[in-house]
Short mmCIF file of C-alpha atoms and ligand atoms in Angstrom, two decimals:
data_model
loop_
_atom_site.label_atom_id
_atom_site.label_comp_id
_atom_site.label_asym_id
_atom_site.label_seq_id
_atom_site.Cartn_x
_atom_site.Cartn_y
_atom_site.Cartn_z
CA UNK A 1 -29.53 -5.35 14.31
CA UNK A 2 -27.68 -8.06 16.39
CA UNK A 3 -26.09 -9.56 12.97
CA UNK A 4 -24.56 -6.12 12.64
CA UNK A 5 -23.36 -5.25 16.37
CA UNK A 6 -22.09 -8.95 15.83
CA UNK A 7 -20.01 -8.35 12.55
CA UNK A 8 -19.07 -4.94 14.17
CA UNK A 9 -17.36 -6.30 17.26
CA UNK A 10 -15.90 -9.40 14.78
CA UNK A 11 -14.46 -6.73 12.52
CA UNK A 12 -12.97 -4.72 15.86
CA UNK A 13 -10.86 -7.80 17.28
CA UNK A 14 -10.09 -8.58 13.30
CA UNK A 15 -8.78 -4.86 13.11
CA UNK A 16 -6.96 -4.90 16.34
CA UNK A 17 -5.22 -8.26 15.30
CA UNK A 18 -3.95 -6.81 11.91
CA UNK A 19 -2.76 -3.44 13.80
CA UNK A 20 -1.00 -5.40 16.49
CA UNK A 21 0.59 -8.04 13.26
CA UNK A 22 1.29 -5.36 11.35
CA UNK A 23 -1.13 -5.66 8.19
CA UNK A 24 -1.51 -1.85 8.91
CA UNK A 25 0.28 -0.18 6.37
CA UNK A 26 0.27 3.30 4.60
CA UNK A 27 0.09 4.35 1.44
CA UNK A 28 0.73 8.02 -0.43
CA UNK A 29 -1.31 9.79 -2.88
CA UNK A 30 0.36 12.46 -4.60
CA UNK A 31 -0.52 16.20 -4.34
CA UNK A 32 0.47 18.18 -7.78
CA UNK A 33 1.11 21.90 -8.15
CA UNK A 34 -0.69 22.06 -11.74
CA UNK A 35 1.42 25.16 -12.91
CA UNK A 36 4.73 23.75 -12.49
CA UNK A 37 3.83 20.48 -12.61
CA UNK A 38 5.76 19.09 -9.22
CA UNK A 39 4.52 16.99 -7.00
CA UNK A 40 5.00 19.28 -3.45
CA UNK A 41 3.33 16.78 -1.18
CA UNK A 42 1.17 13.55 -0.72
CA UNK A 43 -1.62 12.41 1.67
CA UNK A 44 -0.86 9.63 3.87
CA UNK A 45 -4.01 6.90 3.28
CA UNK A 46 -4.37 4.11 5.06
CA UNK A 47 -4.34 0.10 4.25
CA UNK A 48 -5.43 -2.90 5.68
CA UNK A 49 -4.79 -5.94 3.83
CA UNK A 50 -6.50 -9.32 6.03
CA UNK A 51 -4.62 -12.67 5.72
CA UNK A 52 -5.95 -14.04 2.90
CA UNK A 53 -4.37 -11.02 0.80
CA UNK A 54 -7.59 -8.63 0.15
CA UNK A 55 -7.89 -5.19 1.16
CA UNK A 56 -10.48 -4.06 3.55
CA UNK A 57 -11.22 0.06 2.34
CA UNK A 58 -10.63 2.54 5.08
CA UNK A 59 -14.15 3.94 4.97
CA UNK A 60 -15.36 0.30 6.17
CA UNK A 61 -12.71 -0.02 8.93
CA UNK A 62 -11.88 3.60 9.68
CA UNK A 63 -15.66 4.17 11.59
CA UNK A 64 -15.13 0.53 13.70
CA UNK A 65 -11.44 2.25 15.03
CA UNK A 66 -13.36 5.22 15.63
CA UNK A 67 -16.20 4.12 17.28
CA UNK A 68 -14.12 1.19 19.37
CA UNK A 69 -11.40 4.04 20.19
CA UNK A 70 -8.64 1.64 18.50
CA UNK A 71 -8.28 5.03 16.15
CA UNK A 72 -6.14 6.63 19.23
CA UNK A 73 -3.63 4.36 18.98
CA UNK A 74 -4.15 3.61 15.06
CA UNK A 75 -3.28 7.06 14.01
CA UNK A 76 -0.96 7.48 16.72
CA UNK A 77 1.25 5.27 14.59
CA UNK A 78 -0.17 6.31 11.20
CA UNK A 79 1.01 10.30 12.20
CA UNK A 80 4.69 8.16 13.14
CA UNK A 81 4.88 6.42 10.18
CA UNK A 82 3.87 9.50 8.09
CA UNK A 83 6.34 11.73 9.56
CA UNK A 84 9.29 9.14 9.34
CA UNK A 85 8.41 8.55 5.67
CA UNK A 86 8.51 12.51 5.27
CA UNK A 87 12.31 12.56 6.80
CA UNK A 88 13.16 10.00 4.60
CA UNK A 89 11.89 12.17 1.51
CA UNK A 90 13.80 15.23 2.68
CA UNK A 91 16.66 13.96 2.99
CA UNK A 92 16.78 12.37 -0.60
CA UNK A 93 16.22 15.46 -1.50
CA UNK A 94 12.96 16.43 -1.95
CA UNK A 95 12.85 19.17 0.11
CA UNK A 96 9.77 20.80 -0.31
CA UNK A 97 7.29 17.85 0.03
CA UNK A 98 4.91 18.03 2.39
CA UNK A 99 2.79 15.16 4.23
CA UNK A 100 -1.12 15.52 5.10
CA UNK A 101 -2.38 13.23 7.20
CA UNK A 102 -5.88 12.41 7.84
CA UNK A 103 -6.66 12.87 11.97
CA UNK A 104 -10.11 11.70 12.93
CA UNK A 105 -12.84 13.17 15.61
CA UNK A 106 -11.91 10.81 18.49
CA UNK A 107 -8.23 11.16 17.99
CA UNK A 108 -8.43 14.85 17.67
CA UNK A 109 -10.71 15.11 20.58
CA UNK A 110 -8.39 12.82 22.89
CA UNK A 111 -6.68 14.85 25.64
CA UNK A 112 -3.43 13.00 24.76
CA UNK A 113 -3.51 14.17 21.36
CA UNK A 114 -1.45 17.00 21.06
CA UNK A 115 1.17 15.48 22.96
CA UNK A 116 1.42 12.39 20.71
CA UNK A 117 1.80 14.75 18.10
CA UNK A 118 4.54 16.54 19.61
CA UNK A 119 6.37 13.60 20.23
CA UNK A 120 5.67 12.33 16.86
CA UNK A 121 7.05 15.08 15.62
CA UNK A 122 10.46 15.38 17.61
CA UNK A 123 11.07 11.26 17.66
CA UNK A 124 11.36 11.24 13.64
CA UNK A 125 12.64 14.96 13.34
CA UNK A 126 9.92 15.56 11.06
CA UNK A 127 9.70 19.29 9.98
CA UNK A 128 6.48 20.55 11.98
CA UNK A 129 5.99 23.44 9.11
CA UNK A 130 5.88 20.46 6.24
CA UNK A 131 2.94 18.55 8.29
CA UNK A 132 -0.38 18.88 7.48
CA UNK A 133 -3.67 17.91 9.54
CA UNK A 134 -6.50 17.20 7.32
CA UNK A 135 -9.43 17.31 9.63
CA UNK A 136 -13.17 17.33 7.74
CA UNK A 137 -15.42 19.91 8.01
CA UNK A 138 -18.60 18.54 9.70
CA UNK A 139 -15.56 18.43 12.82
CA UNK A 140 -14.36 21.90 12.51
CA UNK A 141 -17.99 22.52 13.55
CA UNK A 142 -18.49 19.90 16.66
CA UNK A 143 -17.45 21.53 19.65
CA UNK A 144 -15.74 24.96 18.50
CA UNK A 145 -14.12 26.78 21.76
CA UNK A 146 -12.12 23.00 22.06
CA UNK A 147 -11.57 23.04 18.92
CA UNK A 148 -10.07 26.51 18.22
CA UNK A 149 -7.66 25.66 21.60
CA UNK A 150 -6.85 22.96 19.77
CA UNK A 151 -6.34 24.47 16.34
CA UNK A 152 -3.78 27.28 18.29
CA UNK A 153 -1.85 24.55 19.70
CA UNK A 154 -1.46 22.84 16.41
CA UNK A 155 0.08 26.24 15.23
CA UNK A 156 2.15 27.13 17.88
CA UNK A 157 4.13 23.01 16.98
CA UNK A 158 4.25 24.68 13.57
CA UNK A 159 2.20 22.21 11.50
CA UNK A 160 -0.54 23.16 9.34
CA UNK A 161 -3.95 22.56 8.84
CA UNK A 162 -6.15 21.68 6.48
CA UNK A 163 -9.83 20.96 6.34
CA UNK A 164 -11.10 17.78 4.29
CA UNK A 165 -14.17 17.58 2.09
CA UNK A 166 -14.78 21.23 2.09
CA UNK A 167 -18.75 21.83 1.12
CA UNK A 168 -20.24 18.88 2.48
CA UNK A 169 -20.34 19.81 6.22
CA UNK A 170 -22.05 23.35 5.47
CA UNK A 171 -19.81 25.33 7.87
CA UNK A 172 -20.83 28.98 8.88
CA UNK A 173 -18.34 30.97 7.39
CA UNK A 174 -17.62 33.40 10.16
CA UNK A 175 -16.42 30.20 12.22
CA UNK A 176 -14.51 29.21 9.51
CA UNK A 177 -12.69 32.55 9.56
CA UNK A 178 -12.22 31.95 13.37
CA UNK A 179 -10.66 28.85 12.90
CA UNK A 180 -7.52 30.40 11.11
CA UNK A 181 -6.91 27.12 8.97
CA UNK A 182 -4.34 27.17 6.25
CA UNK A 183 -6.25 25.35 3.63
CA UNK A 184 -9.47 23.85 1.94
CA UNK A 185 -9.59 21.20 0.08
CA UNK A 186 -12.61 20.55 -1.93
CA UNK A 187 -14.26 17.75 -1.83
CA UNK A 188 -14.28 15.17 -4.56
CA UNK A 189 -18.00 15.19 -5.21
CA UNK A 190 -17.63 18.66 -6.70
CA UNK A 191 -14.93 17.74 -8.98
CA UNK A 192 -16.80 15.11 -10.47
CA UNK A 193 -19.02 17.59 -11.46
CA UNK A 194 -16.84 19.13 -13.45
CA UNK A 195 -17.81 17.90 -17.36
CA UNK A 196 -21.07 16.15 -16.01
CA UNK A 197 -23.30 19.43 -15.85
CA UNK A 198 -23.60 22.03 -17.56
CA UNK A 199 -22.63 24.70 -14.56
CA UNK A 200 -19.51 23.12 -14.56
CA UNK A 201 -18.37 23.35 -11.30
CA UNK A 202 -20.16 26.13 -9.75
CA UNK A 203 -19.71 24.94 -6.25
CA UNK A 204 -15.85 24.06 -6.82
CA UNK A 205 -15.63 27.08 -8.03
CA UNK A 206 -16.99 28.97 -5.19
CA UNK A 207 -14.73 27.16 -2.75
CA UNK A 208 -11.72 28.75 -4.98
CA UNK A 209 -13.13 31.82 -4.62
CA UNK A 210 -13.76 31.67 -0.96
CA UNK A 211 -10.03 30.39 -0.36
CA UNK A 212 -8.61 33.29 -1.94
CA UNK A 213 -10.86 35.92 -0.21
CA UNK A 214 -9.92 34.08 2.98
CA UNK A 215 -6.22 34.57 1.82
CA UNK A 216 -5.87 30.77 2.19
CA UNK A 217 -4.51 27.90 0.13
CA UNK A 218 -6.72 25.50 -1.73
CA UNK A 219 -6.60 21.93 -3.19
CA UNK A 220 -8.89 19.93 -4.77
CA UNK A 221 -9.47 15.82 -4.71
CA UNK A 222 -10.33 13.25 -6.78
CA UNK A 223 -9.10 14.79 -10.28
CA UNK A 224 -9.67 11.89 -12.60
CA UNK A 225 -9.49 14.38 -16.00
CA UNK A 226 -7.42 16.55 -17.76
CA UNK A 227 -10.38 18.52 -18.05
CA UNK A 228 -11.27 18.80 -14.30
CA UNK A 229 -7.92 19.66 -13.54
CA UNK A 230 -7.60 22.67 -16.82
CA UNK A 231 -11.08 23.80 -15.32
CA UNK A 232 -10.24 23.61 -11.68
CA UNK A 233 -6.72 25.67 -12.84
CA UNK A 234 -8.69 27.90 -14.73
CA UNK A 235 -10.59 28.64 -11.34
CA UNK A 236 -7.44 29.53 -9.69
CA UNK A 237 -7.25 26.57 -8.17
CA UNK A 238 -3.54 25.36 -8.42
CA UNK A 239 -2.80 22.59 -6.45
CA UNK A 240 -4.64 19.16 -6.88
CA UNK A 241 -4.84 15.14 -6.21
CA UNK A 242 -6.44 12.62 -7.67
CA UNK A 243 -5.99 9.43 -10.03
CA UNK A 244 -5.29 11.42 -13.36
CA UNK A 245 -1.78 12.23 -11.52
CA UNK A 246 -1.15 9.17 -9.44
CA UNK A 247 -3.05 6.29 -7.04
CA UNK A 248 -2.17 6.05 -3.63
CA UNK A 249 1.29 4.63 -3.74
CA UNK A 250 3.33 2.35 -1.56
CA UNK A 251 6.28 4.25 -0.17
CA UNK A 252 9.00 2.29 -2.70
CA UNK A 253 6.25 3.06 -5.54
CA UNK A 254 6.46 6.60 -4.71
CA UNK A 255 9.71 7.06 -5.02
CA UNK A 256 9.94 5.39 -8.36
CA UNK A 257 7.23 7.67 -9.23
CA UNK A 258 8.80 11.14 -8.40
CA UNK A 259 11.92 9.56 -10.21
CA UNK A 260 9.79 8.59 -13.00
CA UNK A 261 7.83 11.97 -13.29
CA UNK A 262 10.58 14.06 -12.86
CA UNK A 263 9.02 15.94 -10.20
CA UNK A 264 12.23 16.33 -8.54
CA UNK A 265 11.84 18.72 -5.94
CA UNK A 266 14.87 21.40 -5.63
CA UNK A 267 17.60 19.39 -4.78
P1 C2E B 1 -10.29 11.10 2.22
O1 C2E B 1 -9.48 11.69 3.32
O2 C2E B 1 -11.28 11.97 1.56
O3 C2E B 1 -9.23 10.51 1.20
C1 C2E B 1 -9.36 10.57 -0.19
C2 C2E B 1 -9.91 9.29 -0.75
O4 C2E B 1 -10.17 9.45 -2.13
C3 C2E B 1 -8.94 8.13 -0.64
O5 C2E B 1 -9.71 6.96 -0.43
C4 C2E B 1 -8.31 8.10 -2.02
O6 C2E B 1 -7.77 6.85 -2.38
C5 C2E B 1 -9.50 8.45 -2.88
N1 C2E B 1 -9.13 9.04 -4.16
C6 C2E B 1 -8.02 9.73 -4.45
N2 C2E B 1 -8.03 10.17 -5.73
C7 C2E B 1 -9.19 9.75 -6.26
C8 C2E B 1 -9.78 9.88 -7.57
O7 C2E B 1 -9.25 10.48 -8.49
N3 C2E B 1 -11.01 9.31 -7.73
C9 C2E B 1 -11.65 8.63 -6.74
N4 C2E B 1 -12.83 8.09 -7.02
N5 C2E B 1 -11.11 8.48 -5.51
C10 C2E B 1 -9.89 9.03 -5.27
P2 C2E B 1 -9.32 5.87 0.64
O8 C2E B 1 -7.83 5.72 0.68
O9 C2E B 1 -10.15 4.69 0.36
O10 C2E B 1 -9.74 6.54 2.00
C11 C2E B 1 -11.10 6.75 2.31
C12 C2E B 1 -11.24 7.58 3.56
O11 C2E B 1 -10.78 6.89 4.72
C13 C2E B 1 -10.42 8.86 3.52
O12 C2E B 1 -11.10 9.81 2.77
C14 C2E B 1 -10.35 9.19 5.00
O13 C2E B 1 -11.52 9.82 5.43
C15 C2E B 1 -10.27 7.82 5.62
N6 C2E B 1 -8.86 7.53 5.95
C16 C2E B 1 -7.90 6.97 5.19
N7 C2E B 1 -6.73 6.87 5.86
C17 C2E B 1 -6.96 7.41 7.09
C18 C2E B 1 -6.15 7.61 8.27
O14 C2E B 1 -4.95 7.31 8.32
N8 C2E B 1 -6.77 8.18 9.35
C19 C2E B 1 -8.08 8.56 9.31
N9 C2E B 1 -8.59 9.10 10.41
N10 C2E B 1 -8.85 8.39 8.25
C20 C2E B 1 -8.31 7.83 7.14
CA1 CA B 2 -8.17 13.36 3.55
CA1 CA B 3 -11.62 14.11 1.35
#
């Protein structure tokens, strides 16, 4: 117990070091429409790589900037960075792309929040309608008359929203209506099923089929296969991410990568 609290506060003043010297930086995963083959987006990810030139993963660090509040100002600068990078895209052209970004409980939850993303949003110019919250599902069900305020003013800046790891937080689905999202994206867990068992899929494919009765969009993570994506296609599920298309990418890698793929977006 104490060796943990111990490493837990070590790794908060380690984190809050590398934010304030800049070994912060953020990486983007490309999002594929599987018909057309385009890339029409990417999900800003998060990296922290210590002194001595390893990488610390996001699910080890992300919970210590939650829980020590350092997430406020962490994604602050995350939604900045994600939002410049998104300028930068559109205006080389690649107008269509679109930028989720991961926003966590805490920072969601802040009373500064929507403010921060206002501002983020007019400082870098950023298109509000080619933003995209991805906040998960066991959120969407914390606190819901806060949330739904929230939610409406998120709409009325024009950005979108999108909620992460769909089918692991075992939302009521009259909320979920309530909530007026714009997306689902399923989580990874139920891809990987896809080719393992012999239902192949059933859950993934529910989600698909709850999307489009909702009338609203649907992605799915952690493709690795040709055959997870065919199946998840074959669903009706069109749009997708995972490492059969691309890794998370440094910004120069990305571009080399839409250059690469052709995925040039209408120019
Ligand atoms: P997430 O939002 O579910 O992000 C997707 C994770 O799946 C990423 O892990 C990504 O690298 C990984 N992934 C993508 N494609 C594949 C695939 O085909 N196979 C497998 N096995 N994995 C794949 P990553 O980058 O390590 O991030 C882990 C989590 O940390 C994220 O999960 C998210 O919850 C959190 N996170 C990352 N960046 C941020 C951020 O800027 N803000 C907040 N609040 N959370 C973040
Ligand atoms: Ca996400
Ligand atoms: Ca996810």
């Amino acid at each position: 117990m104490g060796v943990e609290i111990r490493e837990r506060v070590r790794m908060m003043h380690a984190l809050r070091a590398a934010f304030d010297n800049e070994r912060l930086f953020v990486v983007f995963q490309p999002q594929i429409d599987m018909i057309t083959n385009e890339a029409v987006g990417a999900e800003a990810l998060l990296r922290w790589k210590t002194e001595d030139g390893s990488f610390i993963p996001p699910d080890q660090f992300i919970p210590i900037a939650e829980y020590s509040g350092l997430i406020v100002d962490i994604g602050e600068w995350v939604l900045r960075s994600a939002c410049y990078e998104l300028v930068q895209l559109h205006a080389q052209g690649y107008t269509n792309f679109k930028m989720a970004i991961n926003v966590s409980q805490a920072q969601f939850s802040h009373p500064l929040f929507l403010q921060s993303l206002e501002r983020a949003l007019h400082d870098t110019g950023a298109p509000a309608n080619f933003v995209e919250l991805e906040i998960t599902e066991s959120m969407a069900m914390t606190d819901p008359e806060l949330l739904i305020k929230t939610l409406h003013h998120i709409k009325q800046l024009g950005a979108q929203i999108s909620i992460d790891d769909f089918g692991t937080g075992f939302s009521s689905l009259s909320h979920l209506q309530k909530l007026n999202v714009d997306k689902l994206k399923i989580d990874r867990a139920f891809v990987n099923e896809i080719g393992e068992n012999a239902d192949e899929g059933s859950i993934a494919k529910m989600i698909v089929q709850l999307s489009q009765s909702l009338n609203i969009k649907v992605i799915a993570e952690g493709v690795e296969t040709e055959h997870q994506a065919k199946t998840l296609l074959s669903f009706g599920c069109r749009l997708a991410q995972g490492y059969f298309y691309a890794r998370p990418l440094t910004k120069e890698d990305l571009r080399t990568w839409l250059i690469d793929n052709e995925q040039v977006m209408t120019r």
